[in-house]
Amino acid sequence: MVYSQAKVIAGGLAHIPIVIGIFYFIMTFFNKRALEYAEANKPKKVEKKVEKPQLKEKSPARTKVEAKVDIKKTTSASSEIKTELPKNQEINNIENKPMKKKHADVPVNIYRPKMPYEGTVIENYSLLKEGAIGRVNHITFDLKDSDPFLNYVEGQSIGIMPAGEDANGKPHKLRLYSIASTRHGDNFEGNTVSLCVRQLQYEKDGETINGVCSTYLCDIKPGDKVKITGPVGKEMLLPEEEDSNIVMLATGTGIAPMRAYLRRMFEASEKEKNSWNFRGKAWLFMGAPKSANLLYEEDLQRYLTNYPDNFKYTKAISREQQNTKGGRMYIQDRVLESANELFNMIEDEKTHIYLCGLKGMEPGIDEAMTKAAEEKGLNWSELRPQLKKAGRWHVETY
Ligand code: FAD
Ligand code: A2P
């Protein structure tokens, strides 16, 4: 018994090295795998090295736009990498400073069709002389009760929602009208807005059709309430530079924004308010069917007398004057007559051109500008997009 116990103990002891050996083998195996794993997952120094020079390569003059393009490149999972500039950003706007949205401080859509402002009519009078064709009125609305206040700047438009319903029993849609007053209003108190409205009338099947909104506006009386929306539009804004040159091409009620510009430039009480000391040249080409249809004529004559060096006024009275071909005299004919002087102005980068009124005049103006440019050895089809891109060619036709 003693002998066999000793045998068992001796046998057990004899296994110890074997167990230790197996244990050592297992430990060595797992250690090796753990080392291999750690090696495989070690952070890769090489990648970090690549990143740094990339950042360094960024020139300090890089712009936000470029940065945006890069971000698109690196984050895009798609193979289509968009490298175009964001819309409405011109290449010459790129500077090494935060980009301010163009005209970001100009008010827009303070009132919308769902909740228009109800303005009170202050005055509504005809702008035409005896013998004139049609009906064109100057209409002023009181804005002082608007809350939020309906403010605007020269060159913007407002919407008018005519009373009543359309043929489908729905409220009439709004129509846009260019603002004819400066931000200080005709009373210089800064709480009115004025429009210059021609009543639309045409013949159809032997019947005279009256335009809905223009007739409504020409008929409203002082004290009436009118639904107003807006202001809208940034196309026809004046430049801030006091030494800019402003060329204006207007037909009929297209004079509306120009009246606001000219008041801002030359109307004594307005100038006191705005402290904008215009020193450039303003040149108005005005198209009207008859002399009796010329709008704001007395004011314009006064500006000519008071500012002969700064204001030039050229009229095309279509049904009283003839062009060289014996046809009706249009503003584009006047543009051609003045081609040299006009293009001398346009070549000056301080010159802006504004076109407002009948949509139909656009091809005629384009043709005249093409010829006028040719006379100066210039190519209008190349020049016009350049002027547009530079924010110097402004068009609002309807
Ligand atoms: P509607 O009753 O709307 O009738 C117009 C419709 O009549 C046309 O759409 C067309 O279908 C039809 N029609 C028109 N003429 C004829 C014709 N000869 N033969 C057959 N059908 C015809 N107007 C101004 O008076 N002053 C402004 O300062 C002014 N500024 C504007 C600024 C902008 C930005 C825009 C877009 C327009 C501006 N207008 C301005 C035009 C104005 O918005 C209206 O379009 C215009 O007053 C006619 O509206 P209405 O409701 O009287 O005519
Ligand atoms: P006309 O009507 O004699 O052909 P109003 O709005 O008061 O009628 O004025 C618009 C002026 O613009 C009118 O003298 C009109 O001439 C003129 N006009 C009409 N069509 C064109 C055109 N395609 N290009 C330039 N002027 C035009």
CSV table of C-alpha atoms and ligand atoms in Angstrom, one decimal:
chain,number,residue,atom,x,y,z
A,1,MET,CA,0.0,0.0,0.0
A,2,VAL,CA,2.8,2.3,1.0
A,3,TYR,CA,4.7,1.2,-1.9
A,4,SER,CA,1.8,1.9,-4.4
A,5,GLN,CA,1.1,5.3,-2.8
A,6,ALA,CA,4.8,6.3,-3.3
A,7,LYS,CA,4.5,5.0,-6.9
A,8,VAL,CA,1.5,7.2,-7.6
A,9,ILE,CA,3.1,10.3,-6.1
A,10,ALA,CA,6.3,9.6,-8.1
A,11,GLY,CA,4.3,9.2,-11.3
A,12,GLY,CA,2.4,12.4,-10.6
A,13,LEU,CA,5.6,14.3,-10.0
A,14,ALA,CA,7.1,12.8,-13.2
A,15,HIS,CA,4.2,14.6,-15.1
A,16,ILE,CA,4.9,18.0,-13.8
A,17,PRO,CA,7.6,18.9,-16.4
A,18,ILE,CA,5.3,17.7,-19.1
A,19,VAL,CA,2.5,19.9,-17.9
A,20,ILE,CA,4.9,22.9,-17.5
A,21,GLY,CA,6.2,22.2,-21.0
A,22,ILE,CA,2.7,22.2,-22.5
A,23,PHE,CA,1.8,25.4,-20.5
A,24,TYR,CA,5.0,27.1,-21.8
A,25,PHE,CA,4.2,26.0,-25.3
A,26,ILE,CA,0.7,27.5,-25.1
A,27,MET,CA,1.9,30.8,-23.6
A,28,THR,CA,4.6,31.2,-26.3
A,29,PHE,CA,2.1,30.5,-29.0
A,30,PHE,CA,-0.5,33.1,-27.8
A,31,ASN,CA,2.3,35.7,-27.1
A,32,LYS,CA,3.5,35.4,-30.6
A,33,ARG,CA,0.0,35.8,-32.0
A,34,ALA,CA,-0.6,38.8,-29.7
A,35,LEU,CA,2.6,40.5,-31.0
A,36,GLU,CA,1.6,39.8,-34.6
A,37,TYR,CA,-1.8,41.3,-34.0
A,38,ALA,CA,-0.4,44.4,-32.3
A,39,GLU,CA,2.0,44.9,-35.1
A,40,ALA,CA,-0.7,44.6,-37.7
A,41,ASN,CA,-2.9,47.2,-35.9
A,42,LYS,CA,-0.2,49.7,-35.0
A,43,PRO,CA,-1.2,53.3,-36.2
A,44,LYS,CA,0.5,53.9,-39.6
A,45,LYS,CA,3.0,56.6,-39.4
A,46,VAL,CA,3.3,56.8,-43.1
A,47,GLU,CA,-0.3,58.0,-43.5
A,48,LYS,CA,0.2,60.8,-41.0
A,49,LYS,CA,3.2,62.0,-42.9
A,50,VAL,CA,1.2,62.3,-46.1
A,51,GLU,CA,-1.5,64.4,-44.4
A,52,LYS,CA,0.9,67.1,-43.1
A,53,PRO,CA,2.5,68.1,-46.4
A,54,GLN,CA,-1.0,68.3,-47.9
A,55,LEU,CA,-2.1,70.8,-45.4
A,56,LYS,CA,1.2,72.7,-45.8
A,57,GLU,CA,0.6,72.9,-49.5
A,58,LYS,CA,-2.6,74.9,-48.9
A,59,SER,CA,-1.6,78.4,-49.8
A,60,PRO,CA,-2.4,81.0,-47.2
A,61,ALA,CA,-4.3,82.9,-49.9
A,62,ARG,CA,-6.8,80.0,-50.4
A,63,THR,CA,-10.3,81.1,-50.6
A,64,LYS,CA,-13.5,79.8,-49.0
A,65,VAL,CA,-14.7,78.8,-52.4
A,66,GLU,CA,-11.7,76.7,-53.0
A,67,ALA,CA,-12.0,75.2,-49.6
A,68,LYS,CA,-15.6,74.3,-50.3
A,69,VAL,CA,-14.5,72.6,-53.5
A,70,ASP,CA,-11.9,70.6,-51.6
A,71,ILE,CA,-14.4,69.5,-49.0
A,72,LYS,CA,-16.7,68.3,-51.7
A,73,LYS,CA,-13.8,66.3,-53.3
A,74,THR,CA,-12.8,64.6,-50.1
A,75,THR,CA,-16.2,63.9,-48.6
A,76,SER,CA,-17.9,62.9,-51.8
A,77,ALA,CA,-18.4,59.1,-52.1
A,78,SER,CA,-19.3,59.6,-55.7
A,79,SER,CA,-16.7,59.6,-58.4
A,80,GLU,CA,-18.3,62.8,-59.7
A,81,ILE,CA,-16.4,65.5,-58.1
A,82,LYS,CA,-18.1,68.9,-58.3
A,83,THR,CA,-15.5,71.6,-58.9
A,84,GLU,CA,-17.8,74.3,-60.2
A,85,LEU,CA,-18.2,77.5,-58.2
A,86,PRO,CA,-21.4,77.7,-56.1
A,87,LYS,CA,-24.1,79.5,-58.1
A,88,ASN,CA,-24.2,83.3,-57.9
A,89,GLN,CA,-20.5,83.5,-57.0
A,90,GLU,CA,-18.4,85.1,-59.6
A,91,ILE,CA,-14.7,84.5,-59.8
A,92,ASN,CA,-13.8,88.1,-59.3
A,93,ASN,CA,-15.7,88.1,-56.0
A,94,ILE,CA,-13.1,85.7,-54.5
A,95,GLU,CA,-11.1,87.3,-51.9
A,96,ASN,CA,-9.2,86.1,-48.8
A,97,LYS,CA,-12.0,87.2,-46.4
A,98,PRO,CA,-15.4,85.9,-45.5
A,99,MET,CA,-17.7,86.4,-48.4
A,100,LYS,CA,-20.7,88.7,-47.8
A,101,LYS,CA,-23.8,87.8,-49.8
A,102,LYS,CA,-24.3,90.4,-52.5
A,103,HIS,CA,-26.8,93.1,-51.3
A,104,ALA,CA,-27.5,91.0,-48.2
A,105,ASP,CA,-28.8,94.1,-46.4
A,106,VAL,CA,-31.4,95.0,-49.1
A,107,PRO,CA,-34.9,94.2,-47.7
A,108,VAL,CA,-37.0,91.5,-49.5
A,109,ASN,CA,-40.4,89.9,-49.0
A,110,ILE,CA,-41.3,91.7,-45.7
A,111,TYR,CA,-44.9,91.1,-46.8
A,112,ARG,CA,-46.0,88.0,-48.7
A,113,PRO,CA,-49.3,87.2,-50.5
A,114,LYS,CA,-50.6,85.1,-47.6
A,115,MET,CA,-50.3,88.1,-45.3
A,116,PRO,CA,-50.0,91.3,-47.3
A,117,TYR,CA,-49.8,94.8,-45.8
A,118,GLU,CA,-52.9,96.9,-46.3
A,119,GLY,CA,-51.7,100.3,-47.3
A,120,THR,CA,-53.9,103.4,-47.6
A,121,VAL,CA,-53.9,105.3,-50.9
A,122,ILE,CA,-52.6,108.9,-50.3
A,123,GLU,CA,-52.9,110.2,-53.8
A,124,ASN,CA,-53.6,108.9,-57.3
A,125,TYR,CA,-53.3,111.4,-60.2
A,126,SER,CA,-52.7,111.3,-64.0
A,127,LEU,CA,-49.2,111.9,-65.3
A,128,LEU,CA,-50.4,112.7,-68.8
A,129,LYS,CA,-51.1,116.0,-70.6
A,130,GLU,CA,-54.0,116.7,-72.8
A,131,GLY,CA,-53.9,114.8,-76.1
A,132,ALA,CA,-51.9,111.9,-74.6
A,133,ILE,CA,-52.6,108.3,-75.4
A,134,GLY,CA,-54.0,106.0,-72.7
A,135,ARG,CA,-53.9,106.4,-69.0
A,136,VAL,CA,-50.8,106.6,-66.8
A,137,ASN,CA,-51.1,107.4,-63.1
A,138,HIS,CA,-48.8,108.3,-60.2
A,139,ILE,CA,-50.1,106.5,-57.1
A,140,THR,CA,-48.8,106.8,-53.5
A,141,PHE,CA,-49.5,104.5,-50.5
A,142,ASP,CA,-49.0,105.2,-46.9
A,143,LEU,CA,-46.7,102.7,-45.2
A,144,LYS,CA,-46.5,104.2,-41.7
A,145,ASP,CA,-48.8,101.6,-40.1
A,146,SER,CA,-46.8,98.6,-41.4
A,147,ASP,CA,-45.4,96.4,-38.7
A,148,PRO,CA,-42.8,95.1,-39.5
A,149,PHE,CA,-42.1,98.3,-41.4
A,150,LEU,CA,-42.2,97.9,-45.2
A,151,ASN,CA,-38.9,99.6,-46.1
A,152,TYR,CA,-37.3,99.4,-49.6
A,153,VAL,CA,-34.5,100.9,-51.7
A,154,GLU,CA,-34.4,102.5,-55.1
A,155,GLY,CA,-34.8,100.0,-57.9
A,156,GLN,CA,-37.0,97.5,-56.1
A,157,SER,CA,-40.6,96.6,-56.9
A,158,ILE,CA,-43.7,95.8,-54.8
A,159,GLY,CA,-46.6,93.5,-55.5
A,160,ILE,CA,-50.2,94.6,-55.6
A,161,MET,CA,-53.1,92.2,-55.0
A,162,PRO,CA,-56.1,93.6,-56.8
A,163,ALA,CA,-59.5,93.3,-55.0
A,164,GLY,CA,-62.0,90.8,-56.3
A,165,GLU,CA,-61.8,87.4,-57.8
A,166,ASP,CA,-60.7,85.9,-61.1
A,167,ALA,CA,-62.9,83.9,-63.5
A,168,ASN,CA,-62.5,80.8,-61.3
A,169,GLY,CA,-63.7,82.5,-58.1
A,170,LYS,CA,-60.1,82.7,-56.7
A,171,PRO,CA,-58.5,85.8,-55.4
A,172,HIS,CA,-56.5,87.7,-58.1
A,173,LYS,CA,-52.8,87.0,-58.2
A,174,LEU,CA,-50.4,89.8,-57.4
A,175,ARG,CA,-48.8,91.9,-60.1
A,176,LEU,CA,-45.4,93.6,-59.7
A,177,TYR,CA,-44.8,97.3,-60.1
A,178,SER,CA,-41.5,99.1,-60.1
A,179,ILE,CA,-41.2,101.6,-57.2
A,180,ALA,CA,-41.0,105.1,-58.5
A,181,SER,CA,-40.1,106.8,-55.2
A,182,THR,CA,-36.9,106.9,-53.3
A,183,ARG,CA,-36.7,105.1,-49.9
A,184,HIS,CA,-37.6,108.5,-48.4
A,185,GLY,CA,-40.8,108.7,-50.3
A,186,ASP,CA,-42.3,111.6,-52.2
A,187,ASN,CA,-42.8,113.5,-48.9
A,188,PHE,CA,-39.2,112.8,-47.7
A,189,GLU,CA,-40.6,111.3,-44.5
A,190,GLY,CA,-39.7,107.8,-45.3
A,191,ASN,CA,-43.1,106.3,-44.8
A,192,THR,CA,-44.7,106.1,-48.3
A,193,VAL,CA,-44.2,104.3,-51.6
A,194,SER,CA,-45.2,105.5,-55.1
A,195,LEU,CA,-45.9,103.7,-58.4
A,196,CYS,CA,-46.2,104.8,-62.0
A,197,VAL,CA,-48.9,102.7,-63.6
A,198,ARG,CA,-50.2,102.5,-67.2
A,199,GLN,CA,-53.7,101.0,-67.6
A,200,LEU,CA,-53.4,98.0,-69.8
A,201,GLN,CA,-56.0,98.2,-72.6
A,202,TYR,CA,-56.3,96.1,-75.7
A,203,GLU,CA,-58.9,95.1,-78.3
A,204,LYS,CA,-60.1,91.6,-78.6
A,205,ASP,CA,-62.9,90.5,-80.9
A,206,GLY,CA,-64.1,94.1,-81.2
A,207,GLU,CA,-64.2,94.5,-77.5
A,208,THR,CA,-61.9,96.6,-75.3
A,209,ILE,CA,-60.3,94.5,-72.6
A,210,ASN,CA,-59.0,96.3,-69.5
A,211,GLY,CA,-56.1,94.8,-67.5
A,212,VAL,CA,-57.3,93.7,-64.0
A,213,CYS,CA,-54.7,95.2,-61.7
A,214,SER,CA,-53.6,98.2,-63.7
A,215,THR,CA,-57.3,99.3,-64.1
A,216,TYR,CA,-57.9,98.6,-60.3
A,217,LEU,CA,-54.8,100.8,-59.5
A,218,CYS,CA,-55.8,103.6,-61.9
A,219,ASP,CA,-59.3,103.7,-60.4
A,220,ILE,CA,-58.5,103.6,-56.6
A,221,LYS,CA,-59.1,106.7,-54.6
A,222,PRO,CA,-57.3,108.3,-51.6
A,223,GLY,CA,-58.4,106.5,-48.4
A,224,ASP,CA,-58.8,103.2,-50.2
A,225,LYS,CA,-57.0,100.2,-48.7
A,226,VAL,CA,-54.7,98.2,-51.0
A,227,LYS,CA,-53.0,94.8,-50.4
A,228,ILE,CA,-49.2,95.2,-50.9
A,229,THR,CA,-46.5,92.6,-50.9
A,230,GLY,CA,-42.7,92.8,-51.1
A,231,PRO,CA,-40.4,94.6,-51.6
A,232,VAL,CA,-38.7,92.4,-54.2
A,233,GLY,CA,-35.8,92.7,-56.7
A,234,LYS,CA,-32.1,93.3,-56.6
A,235,GLU,CA,-31.5,93.6,-60.3
A,236,MET,CA,-32.0,97.3,-60.6
A,237,LEU,CA,-30.2,98.6,-57.6
A,238,LEU,CA,-28.0,101.6,-57.9
A,239,PRO,CA,-24.2,101.3,-57.2
A,240,GLU,CA,-23.0,102.9,-54.0
A,241,GLU,CA,-20.2,104.9,-55.7
A,242,GLU,CA,-21.0,108.6,-55.9
A,243,ASP,CA,-18.8,108.9,-59.1
A,244,SER,CA,-20.6,106.2,-61.0
A,245,ASN,CA,-22.2,106.9,-64.4
A,246,ILE,CA,-25.8,105.8,-64.9
A,247,VAL,CA,-27.2,105.3,-68.4
A,248,MET,CA,-30.9,104.7,-68.4
A,249,LEU,CA,-33.0,103.3,-71.3
A,250,ALA,CA,-36.7,103.6,-70.5
A,251,THR,CA,-39.9,103.2,-72.4
A,252,GLY,CA,-43.2,104.4,-70.9
A,253,THR,CA,-43.6,103.3,-67.3
A,254,GLY,CA,-40.1,102.0,-67.5
A,255,ILE,CA,-39.2,105.4,-66.2
A,256,ALA,CA,-40.4,104.4,-62.7
A,257,PRO,CA,-37.1,103.2,-61.2
A,258,MET,CA,-35.3,105.9,-63.1
A,259,ARG,CA,-37.4,108.6,-61.5
A,260,ALA,CA,-36.3,107.2,-58.1
A,261,TYR,CA,-32.6,107.2,-59.2
A,262,LEU,CA,-32.9,110.8,-60.5
A,263,ARG,CA,-34.6,112.0,-57.4
A,264,ARG,CA,-31.9,110.4,-55.3
A,265,MET,CA,-29.3,112.2,-57.5
A,266,PHE,CA,-30.8,115.6,-58.1
A,267,GLU,CA,-33.9,116.4,-55.9
A,268,ALA,CA,-32.8,118.9,-53.2
A,269,SER,CA,-34.8,117.7,-50.2
A,270,GLU,CA,-34.0,114.1,-51.1
A,271,LYS,CA,-30.3,114.9,-51.3
A,272,GLU,CA,-30.5,116.4,-47.8
A,273,LYS,CA,-31.9,113.2,-46.5
A,274,ASN,CA,-29.7,110.7,-48.3
A,275,SER,CA,-26.3,112.4,-48.1
A,276,TRP,CA,-25.4,110.6,-51.4
A,277,ASN,CA,-23.4,113.2,-53.3
A,278,PHE,CA,-23.7,111.9,-56.8
A,279,ARG,CA,-20.8,113.3,-58.9
A,280,GLY,CA,-21.0,111.1,-62.0
A,281,LYS,CA,-23.0,111.5,-65.2
A,282,ALA,CA,-26.6,110.4,-65.5
A,283,TRP,CA,-28.0,109.9,-69.1
A,284,LEU,CA,-31.7,109.2,-69.6
A,285,PHE,CA,-33.0,107.9,-73.0
A,286,MET,CA,-36.8,108.1,-72.7
A,287,GLY,CA,-39.3,106.6,-75.2
A,288,ALA,CA,-42.9,107.9,-75.3
A,289,PRO,CA,-45.5,107.9,-78.0
A,290,LYS,CA,-46.3,111.6,-77.8
A,291,SER,CA,-44.9,114.7,-76.0
A,292,ALA,CA,-48.1,114.7,-73.9
A,293,ASN,CA,-47.1,111.2,-72.8
A,294,LEU,CA,-43.7,112.2,-71.4
A,295,LEU,CA,-43.7,111.4,-67.7
A,296,TYR,CA,-42.3,113.6,-64.9
A,297,GLU,CA,-41.2,116.0,-67.6
A,298,GLU,CA,-41.1,119.2,-65.3
A,299,ASP,CA,-38.9,117.5,-62.8
A,300,LEU,CA,-36.5,116.3,-65.5
A,301,GLN,CA,-36.3,119.8,-67.0
A,302,ARG,CA,-35.5,121.2,-63.5
A,303,TYR,CA,-32.7,118.7,-63.1
A,304,LEU,CA,-31.3,119.7,-66.5
A,305,THR,CA,-31.3,123.3,-65.4
A,306,ASN,CA,-29.8,122.6,-62.0
A,307,TYR,CA,-27.3,119.9,-63.0
A,308,PRO,CA,-26.2,120.6,-66.6
A,309,ASP,CA,-22.9,118.8,-66.2
A,310,ASN,CA,-24.3,115.7,-64.5
A,311,PHE,CA,-27.6,115.1,-66.4
A,312,LYS,CA,-28.3,114.4,-70.0
A,313,TYR,CA,-31.8,113.7,-71.3
A,314,THR,CA,-32.6,112.3,-74.8
A,315,LYS,CA,-36.1,111.7,-75.9
A,316,ALA,CA,-37.5,109.4,-78.6
A,317,ILE,CA,-41.1,110.5,-79.2
A,318,SER,CA,-42.3,107.7,-81.5
A,319,ARG,CA,-45.4,109.2,-83.0
A,320,GLU,CA,-44.0,112.7,-83.5
A,321,GLN,CA,-40.4,112.1,-84.6
A,322,GLN,CA,-39.0,109.9,-87.3
A,323,ASN,CA,-35.9,107.8,-87.4
A,324,THR,CA,-33.5,107.9,-90.4
A,325,LYS,CA,-35.5,105.2,-92.2
A,326,GLY,CA,-38.7,107.2,-91.9
A,327,GLY,CA,-40.1,104.9,-89.2
A,328,ARG,CA,-41.2,105.7,-85.6
A,329,MET,CA,-38.4,107.1,-83.5
A,330,TYR,CA,-37.5,104.6,-80.7
A,331,ILE,CA,-34.8,104.9,-78.0
A,332,GLN,CA,-32.6,102.4,-79.9
A,333,ASP,CA,-32.5,105.0,-82.8
A,334,ARG,CA,-31.3,107.5,-80.3
A,335,VAL,CA,-28.7,105.0,-78.9
A,336,LEU,CA,-27.3,104.7,-82.5
A,337,GLU,CA,-27.1,108.5,-82.9
A,338,SER,CA,-25.1,108.7,-79.7
A,339,ALA,CA,-23.0,105.5,-80.3
A,340,ASN,CA,-19.6,107.1,-79.8
A,341,GLU,CA,-20.3,109.1,-76.7
A,342,LEU,CA,-22.3,106.2,-75.2
A,343,PHE,CA,-19.6,103.7,-75.8
A,344,ASN,CA,-16.9,106.0,-74.4
A,345,MET,CA,-19.0,105.9,-71.2
A,346,ILE,CA,-19.5,102.2,-71.3
A,347,GLU,CA,-15.7,101.6,-71.6
A,348,ASP,CA,-15.4,103.3,-68.2
A,349,GLU,CA,-15.9,100.7,-65.6
A,350,LYS,CA,-17.8,103.1,-63.4
A,351,THR,CA,-20.7,103.1,-65.9
A,352,HIS,CA,-23.9,101.1,-65.3
A,353,ILE,CA,-26.7,100.7,-67.8
A,354,TYR,CA,-30.3,100.2,-66.8
A,355,LEU,CA,-33.0,99.0,-69.2
A,356,CYS,CA,-36.7,99.2,-68.1
A,357,GLY,CA,-40.1,99.1,-69.7
A,358,LEU,CA,-41.4,97.1,-72.7
A,359,LYS,CA,-40.0,93.7,-73.2
A,360,GLY,CA,-40.3,94.2,-76.9
A,361,MET,CA,-37.6,96.8,-76.9
A,362,GLU,CA,-34.9,94.3,-75.9
A,363,PRO,CA,-34.1,93.0,-79.5
A,364,GLY,CA,-34.0,96.5,-80.8
A,365,ILE,CA,-31.7,97.7,-78.1
A,366,ASP,CA,-29.4,94.7,-78.7
A,367,GLU,CA,-29.3,95.4,-82.4
A,368,ALA,CA,-28.5,99.1,-81.8
A,369,MET,CA,-25.8,98.3,-79.2
A,370,THR,CA,-24.3,95.8,-81.7
A,371,LYS,CA,-24.0,98.5,-84.4
A,372,ALA,CA,-22.9,101.1,-81.9
A,373,ALA,CA,-20.2,98.8,-80.5
A,374,GLU,CA,-19.0,98.0,-84.1
A,375,GLU,CA,-18.4,101.6,-84.8
A,376,LYS,CA,-16.0,101.6,-81.8
A,377,GLY,CA,-14.4,98.3,-82.9
A,378,LEU,CA,-16.1,96.5,-80.1
A,379,ASN,CA,-18.1,93.2,-80.1
A,380,TRP,CA,-21.4,93.7,-78.2
A,381,SER,CA,-22.2,89.9,-77.9
A,382,GLU,CA,-18.9,89.6,-76.0
A,383,LEU,CA,-19.2,92.8,-74.1
A,384,ARG,CA,-22.7,92.4,-72.8
A,385,PRO,CA,-22.1,89.2,-70.8
A,386,GLN,CA,-19.0,90.9,-69.4
A,387,LEU,CA,-21.0,93.9,-68.3
A,388,LYS,CA,-23.7,91.6,-66.9
A,389,LYS,CA,-21.1,89.6,-65.0
A,390,ALA,CA,-19.5,92.8,-63.6
A,391,GLY,CA,-23.0,93.8,-62.4
A,392,ARG,CA,-23.1,96.8,-64.7
A,393,TRP,CA,-25.9,95.7,-67.1
A,394,HIS,CA,-29.3,95.8,-65.4
A,395,VAL,CA,-32.6,94.8,-67.2
A,396,GLU,CA,-36.2,94.8,-66.0
A,397,THR,CA,-38.7,94.5,-68.8
A,398,TYR,CA,-42.3,93.3,-68.8
B,1,FAD,P1,-54.0,91.5,-66.8
B,1,FAD,O1,-55.4,91.5,-66.6
B,1,FAD,O2,-53.1,90.6,-66.1
B,1,FAD,O3,-53.8,91.2,-68.4
B,1,FAD,C1,-52.5,90.9,-68.9
B,1,FAD,C2,-52.7,89.8,-69.8
B,1,FAD,O4,-53.5,90.3,-70.9
B,1,FAD,C3,-51.4,89.4,-70.5
B,1,FAD,O5,-50.8,88.4,-69.7
B,1,FAD,C4,-51.9,88.8,-71.8
B,1,FAD,O6,-52.4,87.5,-71.7
B,1,FAD,C5,-53.1,89.7,-72.1
B,1,FAD,N1,-52.8,90.8,-73.1
B,1,FAD,C6,-52.0,91.9,-72.8
B,1,FAD,N2,-51.9,92.6,-73.9
B,1,FAD,C7,-52.6,92.0,-74.8
B,1,FAD,C8,-52.9,92.3,-76.2
B,1,FAD,N3,-52.4,93.4,-76.8
B,1,FAD,N4,-53.6,91.4,-76.9
B,1,FAD,C9,-54.1,90.3,-76.3
B,1,FAD,N5,-53.9,89.9,-75.1
B,1,FAD,C10,-53.1,90.8,-74.3
B,1,FAD,N6,-46.6,98.0,-65.1
B,1,FAD,C11,-46.7,99.4,-64.9
B,1,FAD,O7,-47.7,99.9,-65.4
B,1,FAD,N7,-45.8,100.1,-64.2
B,1,FAD,C12,-44.7,99.5,-63.7
B,1,FAD,O8,-43.9,100.2,-63.1
B,1,FAD,C13,-44.5,98.1,-63.8
B,1,FAD,N8,-43.4,97.5,-63.3
B,1,FAD,C14,-43.3,96.2,-63.4
B,1,FAD,C15,-42.2,95.6,-62.9
B,1,FAD,C16,-42.0,94.2,-63.0
B,1,FAD,C17,-40.8,93.6,-62.4
B,1,FAD,C18,-42.9,93.4,-63.8
B,1,FAD,C19,-42.7,92.0,-63.9
B,1,FAD,C20,-44.0,94.0,-64.3
B,1,FAD,C21,-44.3,95.4,-64.2
B,1,FAD,N9,-45.4,96.0,-64.7
B,1,FAD,C22,-45.5,97.4,-64.6
B,1,FAD,C23,-46.4,95.2,-65.4
B,1,FAD,C24,-47.5,94.8,-64.4
B,1,FAD,O9,-47.0,93.9,-63.5
B,1,FAD,C25,-48.7,94.2,-65.0
B,1,FAD,O10,-48.3,93.1,-65.8
B,1,FAD,C26,-49.6,95.1,-65.9
B,1,FAD,O11,-50.0,96.2,-65.1
B,1,FAD,C27,-50.8,94.4,-66.5
B,1,FAD,O12,-51.5,93.8,-65.4
B,1,FAD,P2,-53.1,93.8,-65.5
B,1,FAD,O13,-53.5,93.0,-64.3
B,1,FAD,O14,-53.6,95.1,-65.7
B,1,FAD,O15,-53.3,92.9,-66.8
B,2,A2P,P1,-45.2,103.2,-80.3
B,2,A2P,O1,-46.3,102.8,-79.3
B,2,A2P,O2,-45.4,104.5,-80.9
B,2,A2P,O3,-44.9,102.2,-81.3
B,2,A2P,P2,-46.1,103.8,-73.6
B,2,A2P,O4,-45.8,102.7,-72.7
B,2,A2P,O5,-46.4,105.1,-73.0
B,2,A2P,O6,-47.0,103.4,-74.7
B,2,A2P,O7,-44.6,104.1,-74.3
B,2,A2P,C1,-43.9,103.1,-74.9
B,2,A2P,C2,-43.0,103.7,-75.9
B,2,A2P,O8,-42.1,102.7,-76.4
B,2,A2P,C3,-43.8,104.2,-77.1
B,2,A2P,O9,-43.2,105.3,-77.6
B,2,A2P,C4,-43.7,103.1,-78.1
B,2,A2P,O10,-43.9,103.4,-79.4
B,2,A2P,C5,-42.3,102.6,-77.8
B,2,A2P,N1,-42.1,101.3,-78.3
B,2,A2P,C6,-42.9,100.4,-78.8
B,2,A2P,N2,-42.3,99.3,-79.2
B,2,A2P,C7,-41.0,99.5,-79.0
B,2,A2P,C8,-39.9,98.7,-79.3
B,2,A2P,N3,-39.9,97.5,-79.8
B,2,A2P,N4,-38.7,99.2,-79.1
B,2,A2P,C9,-38.6,100.5,-78.5
B,2,A2P,N5,-39.6,101.2,-78.3
B,2,A2P,C10,-40.8,100.8,-78.5
